[in-house]
Short mmCIF file of C-alpha atoms in Angstrom, two decimals:
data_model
loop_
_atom_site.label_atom_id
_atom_site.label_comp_id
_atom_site.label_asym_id
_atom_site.label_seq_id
_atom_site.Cartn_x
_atom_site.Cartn_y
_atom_site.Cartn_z
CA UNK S 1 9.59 -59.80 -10.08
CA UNK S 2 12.65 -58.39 -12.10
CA UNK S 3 14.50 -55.56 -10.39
CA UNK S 4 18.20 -54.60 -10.41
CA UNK S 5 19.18 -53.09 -7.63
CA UNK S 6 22.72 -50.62 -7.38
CA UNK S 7 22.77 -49.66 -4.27
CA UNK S 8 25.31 -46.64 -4.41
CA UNK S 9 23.87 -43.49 -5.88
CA UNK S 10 26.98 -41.31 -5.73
CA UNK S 11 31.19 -42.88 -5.64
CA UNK S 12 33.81 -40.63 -5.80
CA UNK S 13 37.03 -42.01 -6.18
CA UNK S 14 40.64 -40.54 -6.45
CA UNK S 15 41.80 -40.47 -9.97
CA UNK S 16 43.94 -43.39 -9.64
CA UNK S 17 42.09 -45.58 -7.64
CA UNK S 18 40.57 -48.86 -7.74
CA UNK S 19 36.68 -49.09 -8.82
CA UNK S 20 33.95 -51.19 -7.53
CA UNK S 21 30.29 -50.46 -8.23
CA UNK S 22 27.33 -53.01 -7.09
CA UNK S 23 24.56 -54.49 -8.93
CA UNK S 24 22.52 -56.93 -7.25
CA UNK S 25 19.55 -58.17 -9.47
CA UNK S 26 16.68 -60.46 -9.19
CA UNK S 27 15.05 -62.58 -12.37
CA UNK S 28 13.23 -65.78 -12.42
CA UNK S 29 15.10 -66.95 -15.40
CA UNK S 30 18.81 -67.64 -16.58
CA UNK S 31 19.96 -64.01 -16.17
CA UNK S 32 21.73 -61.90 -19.10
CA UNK S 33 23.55 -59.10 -17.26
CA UNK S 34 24.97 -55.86 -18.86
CA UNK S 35 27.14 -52.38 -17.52
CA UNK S 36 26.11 -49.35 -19.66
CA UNK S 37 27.54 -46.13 -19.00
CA UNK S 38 26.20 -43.01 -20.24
CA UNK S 39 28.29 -39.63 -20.41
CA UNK S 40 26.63 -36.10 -20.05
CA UNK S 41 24.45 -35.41 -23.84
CA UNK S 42 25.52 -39.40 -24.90
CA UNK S 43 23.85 -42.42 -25.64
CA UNK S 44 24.16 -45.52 -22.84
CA UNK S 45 27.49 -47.25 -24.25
CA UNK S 46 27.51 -50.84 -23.56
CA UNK S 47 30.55 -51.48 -21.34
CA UNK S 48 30.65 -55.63 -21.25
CA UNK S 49 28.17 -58.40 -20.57
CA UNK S 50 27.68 -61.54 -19.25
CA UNK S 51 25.88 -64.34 -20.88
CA UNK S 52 27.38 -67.98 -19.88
CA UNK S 53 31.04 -69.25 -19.69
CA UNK S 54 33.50 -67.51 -17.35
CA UNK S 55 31.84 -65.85 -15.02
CA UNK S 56 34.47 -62.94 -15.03
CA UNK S 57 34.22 -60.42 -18.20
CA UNK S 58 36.25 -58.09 -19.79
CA UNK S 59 34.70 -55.05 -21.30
CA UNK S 60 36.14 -51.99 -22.73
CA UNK S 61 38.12 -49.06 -21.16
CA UNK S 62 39.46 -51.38 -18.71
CA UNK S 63 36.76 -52.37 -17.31
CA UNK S 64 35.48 -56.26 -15.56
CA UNK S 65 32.81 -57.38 -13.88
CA UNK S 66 32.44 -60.79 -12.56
CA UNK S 67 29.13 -62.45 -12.45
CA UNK S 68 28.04 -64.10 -8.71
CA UNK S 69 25.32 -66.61 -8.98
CA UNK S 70 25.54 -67.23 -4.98
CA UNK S 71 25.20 -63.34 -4.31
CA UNK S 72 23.34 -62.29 -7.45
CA UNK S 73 25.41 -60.03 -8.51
CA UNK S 74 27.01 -58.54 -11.16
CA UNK S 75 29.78 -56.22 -9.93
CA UNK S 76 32.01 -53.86 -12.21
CA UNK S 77 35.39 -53.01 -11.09
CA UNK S 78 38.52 -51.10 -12.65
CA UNK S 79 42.44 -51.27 -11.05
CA UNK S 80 42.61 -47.84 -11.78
CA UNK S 81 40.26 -44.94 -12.30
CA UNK S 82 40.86 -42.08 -15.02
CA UNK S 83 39.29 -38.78 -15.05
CA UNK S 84 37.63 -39.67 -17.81
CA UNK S 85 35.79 -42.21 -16.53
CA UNK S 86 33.59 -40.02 -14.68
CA UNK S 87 29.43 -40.31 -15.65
CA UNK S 88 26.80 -42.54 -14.44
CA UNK S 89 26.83 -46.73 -14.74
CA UNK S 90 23.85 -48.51 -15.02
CA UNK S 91 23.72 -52.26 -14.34
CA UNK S 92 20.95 -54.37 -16.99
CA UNK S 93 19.36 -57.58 -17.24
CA UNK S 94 17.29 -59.20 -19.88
CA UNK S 95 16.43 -62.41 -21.65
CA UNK S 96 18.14 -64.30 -23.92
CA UNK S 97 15.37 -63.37 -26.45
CA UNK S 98 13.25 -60.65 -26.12
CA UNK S 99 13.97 -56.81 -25.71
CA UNK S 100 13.23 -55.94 -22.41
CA UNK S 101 16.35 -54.48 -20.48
CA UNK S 102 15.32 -54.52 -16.86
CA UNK S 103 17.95 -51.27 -15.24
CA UNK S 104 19.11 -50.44 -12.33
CA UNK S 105 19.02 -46.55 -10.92
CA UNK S 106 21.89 -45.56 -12.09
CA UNK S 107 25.50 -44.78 -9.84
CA UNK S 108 26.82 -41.69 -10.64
CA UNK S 109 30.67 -41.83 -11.36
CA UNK S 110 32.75 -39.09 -9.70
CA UNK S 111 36.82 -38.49 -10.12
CA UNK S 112 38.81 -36.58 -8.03
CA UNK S 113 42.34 -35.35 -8.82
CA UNK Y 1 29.19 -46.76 -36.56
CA UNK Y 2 25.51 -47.20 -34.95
CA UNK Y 3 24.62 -44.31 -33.87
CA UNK Y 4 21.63 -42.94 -32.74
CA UNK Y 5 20.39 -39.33 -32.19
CA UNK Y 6 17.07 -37.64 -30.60
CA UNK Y 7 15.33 -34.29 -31.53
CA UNK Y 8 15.04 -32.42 -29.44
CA UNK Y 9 17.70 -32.58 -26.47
CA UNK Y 10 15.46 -30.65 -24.38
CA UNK Y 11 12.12 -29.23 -24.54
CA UNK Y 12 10.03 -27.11 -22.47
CA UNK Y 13 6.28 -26.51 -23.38
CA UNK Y 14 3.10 -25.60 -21.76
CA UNK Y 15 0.57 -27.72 -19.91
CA UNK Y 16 -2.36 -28.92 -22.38
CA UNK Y 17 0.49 -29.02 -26.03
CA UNK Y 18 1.69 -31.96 -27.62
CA UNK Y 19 5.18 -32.51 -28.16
CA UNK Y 20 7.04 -34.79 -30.54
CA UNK Y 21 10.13 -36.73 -30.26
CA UNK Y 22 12.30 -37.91 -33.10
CA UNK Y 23 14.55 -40.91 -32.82
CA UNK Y 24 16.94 -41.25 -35.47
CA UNK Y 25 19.20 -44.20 -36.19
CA UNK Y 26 21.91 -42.61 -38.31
CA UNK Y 27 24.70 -44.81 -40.15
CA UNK Y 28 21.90 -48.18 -39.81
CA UNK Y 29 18.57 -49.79 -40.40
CA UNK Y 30 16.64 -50.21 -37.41
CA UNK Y 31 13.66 -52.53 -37.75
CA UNK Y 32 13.31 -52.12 -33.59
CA UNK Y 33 13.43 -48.92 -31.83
CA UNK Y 34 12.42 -49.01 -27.73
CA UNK Y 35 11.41 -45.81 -26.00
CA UNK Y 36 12.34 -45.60 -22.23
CA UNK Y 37 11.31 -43.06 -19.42
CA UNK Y 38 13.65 -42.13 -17.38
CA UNK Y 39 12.93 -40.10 -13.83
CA UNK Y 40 15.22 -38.67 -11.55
CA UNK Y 41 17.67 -40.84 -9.80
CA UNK Y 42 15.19 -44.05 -10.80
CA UNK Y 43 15.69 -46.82 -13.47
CA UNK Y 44 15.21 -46.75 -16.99
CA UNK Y 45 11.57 -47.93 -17.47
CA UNK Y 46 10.94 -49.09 -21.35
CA UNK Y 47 8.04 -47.81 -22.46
CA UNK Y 48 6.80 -49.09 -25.73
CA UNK Y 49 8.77 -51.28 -28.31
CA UNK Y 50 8.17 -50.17 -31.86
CA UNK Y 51 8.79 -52.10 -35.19
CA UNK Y 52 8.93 -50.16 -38.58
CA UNK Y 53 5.61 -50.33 -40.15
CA UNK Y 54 2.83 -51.93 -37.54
CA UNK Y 55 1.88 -50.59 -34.22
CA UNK Y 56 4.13 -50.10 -31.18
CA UNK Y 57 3.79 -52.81 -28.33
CA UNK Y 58 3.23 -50.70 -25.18
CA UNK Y 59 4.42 -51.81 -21.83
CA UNK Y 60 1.70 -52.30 -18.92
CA UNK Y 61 0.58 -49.24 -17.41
CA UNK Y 62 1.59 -46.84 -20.30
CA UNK Y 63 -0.96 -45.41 -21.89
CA UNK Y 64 -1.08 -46.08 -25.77
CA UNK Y 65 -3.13 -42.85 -26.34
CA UNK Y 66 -1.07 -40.59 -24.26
CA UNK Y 67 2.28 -41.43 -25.80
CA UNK Y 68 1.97 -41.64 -29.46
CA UNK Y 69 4.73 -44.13 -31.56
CA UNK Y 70 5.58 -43.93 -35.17
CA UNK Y 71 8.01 -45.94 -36.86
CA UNK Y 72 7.49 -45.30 -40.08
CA UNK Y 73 10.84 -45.45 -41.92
CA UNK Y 74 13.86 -48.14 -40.83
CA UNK Y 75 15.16 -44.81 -39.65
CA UNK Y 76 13.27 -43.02 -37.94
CA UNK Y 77 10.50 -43.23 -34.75
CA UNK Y 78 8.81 -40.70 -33.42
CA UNK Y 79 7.72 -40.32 -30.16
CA UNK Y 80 4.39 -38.15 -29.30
CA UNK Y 81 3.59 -36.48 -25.79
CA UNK Y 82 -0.30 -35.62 -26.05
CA UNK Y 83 -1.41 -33.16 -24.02
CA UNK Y 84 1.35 -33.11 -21.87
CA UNK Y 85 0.57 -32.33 -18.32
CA UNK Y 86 3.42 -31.80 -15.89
CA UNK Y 87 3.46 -35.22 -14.84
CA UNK Y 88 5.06 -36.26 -17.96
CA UNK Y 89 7.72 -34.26 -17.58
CA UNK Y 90 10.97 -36.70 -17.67
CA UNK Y 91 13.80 -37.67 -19.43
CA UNK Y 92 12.77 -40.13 -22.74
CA UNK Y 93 15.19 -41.76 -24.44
CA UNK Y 94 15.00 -44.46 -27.13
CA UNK Y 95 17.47 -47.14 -28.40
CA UNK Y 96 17.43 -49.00 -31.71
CA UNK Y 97 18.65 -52.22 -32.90
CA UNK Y 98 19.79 -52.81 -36.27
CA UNK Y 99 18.31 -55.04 -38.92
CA UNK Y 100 21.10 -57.06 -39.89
CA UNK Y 101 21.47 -58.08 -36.10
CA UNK Y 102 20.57 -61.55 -34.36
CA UNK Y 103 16.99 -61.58 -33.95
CA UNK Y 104 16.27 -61.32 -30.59
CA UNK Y 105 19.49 -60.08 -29.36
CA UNK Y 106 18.91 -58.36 -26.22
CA UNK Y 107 22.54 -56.74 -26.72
CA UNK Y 108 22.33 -54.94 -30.01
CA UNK Y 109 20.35 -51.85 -28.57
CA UNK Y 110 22.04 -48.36 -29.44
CA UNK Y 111 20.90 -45.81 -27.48
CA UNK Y 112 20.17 -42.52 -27.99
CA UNK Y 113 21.61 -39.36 -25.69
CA UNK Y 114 17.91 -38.85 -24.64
CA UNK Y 115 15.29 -35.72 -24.40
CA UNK Y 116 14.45 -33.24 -21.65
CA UNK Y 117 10.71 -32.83 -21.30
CA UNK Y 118 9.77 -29.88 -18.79
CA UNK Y 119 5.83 -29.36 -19.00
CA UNK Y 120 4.91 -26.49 -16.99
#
C-alpha cells in the first residue's frame, strides 16, 4: 500500500534555528516525492521535489530535502528558520504519470522569537 | 500566475441541505481539477479527479452520488455536498492543473486555499 508517513505533528523551533522535518513513505513503484507547505487561508505551495538525479534538492525559500532510498525517506531541512516560515508541511508522493498525490498528515510549523 | 481560488472559505449549513463548492482556476486553463478531503490532523485524501466536459473519476469508497462534480468550463469545477449529514463535515480543497502542462505531470497541481464544511 502507499502511505507517507511524517511522524511529527507539532516542531517548534527558535527563529534562527536549523529545520528538520521527517517523511518516511512507502510505494511499490519508483517514488516521485514532493514538500508542500500551506499557510493559514492559502493554497499548498510546492516547496521542491524529487524525481531522479541527485538525490539532494533545492527548493525555494531556502529550503532542501535529500531523498534516502535505504531509509525511505524524504527529509526537508533549512540552516536557518524565519518567522515566516511558520504553517504546516506536508510530504507527497505520486507516479510519474498519473494524478494521484499520496500525503502525509501534515507537521505543523511553529517559530519562536 | 496559477492561481486557484474556492467559494466559499467556510460554510456552515444544516443537516439534510446541499451545499456547493466552486473551484476556480483564475489566470489559467485547467483541463484537470482534483478534489481532496481533508480531516483533522489526517492526510489529504483525493477524492474525485475531474476533466472539463465528461464525468469525474471518483476514488474507491467515495460515493459518486453523495459528492456531486462539475467541470463544466476550463475554469471552473464545482463541487456538490448532497444532503450533507454531519459526517461530511471537513475541510475540501481542490487543485487544478493547467492545459498547456505535460500530460501527466504529477507536479503541475495548483491548489486551492480550501473550504470549511460544518454540517450541524
Amino acid at each position: 500500500a502507499q502511505s507517507v508517513t511524517q511522524p511529527d505533528i507539532h516542531i517548534t523551533v527558535s527563529e534562527g534555528a536549523s529545520l528538520e522535518l521527517r517523511c518516511n513513505y512507502s510505494y511499490g513503484a519508483t517514488p516521485y516525492l514532493f514538500w508542500y507547505v500551506q499557510s493559514p487561508g492559502q493554497g499548498l505551495q510546492l516547496l521542491l521535489k524529487y524525481f531522479s538525479g541527485d538525490t539532494l534538492v533545492q527548493g525555494i525559500k531556502g529550503f532542501e530535502a535529500e531523498f534516502k532510498r535505504s531509509q525511505s525517506s524524504f527529509n526537508l531541512r533549512k540552516p536557518s528558520v524565519h518567522w515566516s516560515d511558520a504553517a504546516e508541511y506536508f510530504c507527497a508522493v505520486g507516479p510519474k504519470y498519473g494524478n494521484k498525490l499520496v500525503f502525509g498528515a501534515g507537521t505543523i510549523l511553529r517559530v519562536k522569537s | 500566475g496559477a492561481v486557484v481560488s474556492q467559494h466559499p472559505s467556510r460554510v456552515i449549513c444544516k443537516s439534510g441541505t446541499s451545499v456547493k463548492i466552486e473551484c476556480r482556476s483564475l489566470d489559467f486553463q485547467a483541463t484537470t481539477m482534483f478534489w481532496y478531503r481533508q480531516f483533522p490532523k489526517q492526510s489529504l485524501m483525493l477524492m474525485a479527479t475531474s476533466n472539463e466536459g465528461s464525468k469525474a473519476t471518483y476514488e474507491q469508497g467515495v460515493e459518486k452520488d453523495k459528492f456531486l462534480i462539475n467541470h463544466a468550463s476550463l475554469t471552473l469545477s464545482t463541487l456538490t455536498v448532497t444532503s450533507a449529514h454531519p459526517e461530511d463535515s471537513s475541510f475540501y480543497i481542490c487543485s487544478a492543473r493547467g492545459a498547456g502542462d505535460y500530460i501527466s505531470s504529477t507536479d503541475t497541481q495548483y491548489f486551492g486555499p480550501g473550504t470549511r464544511l460544518t454540517v450541524l
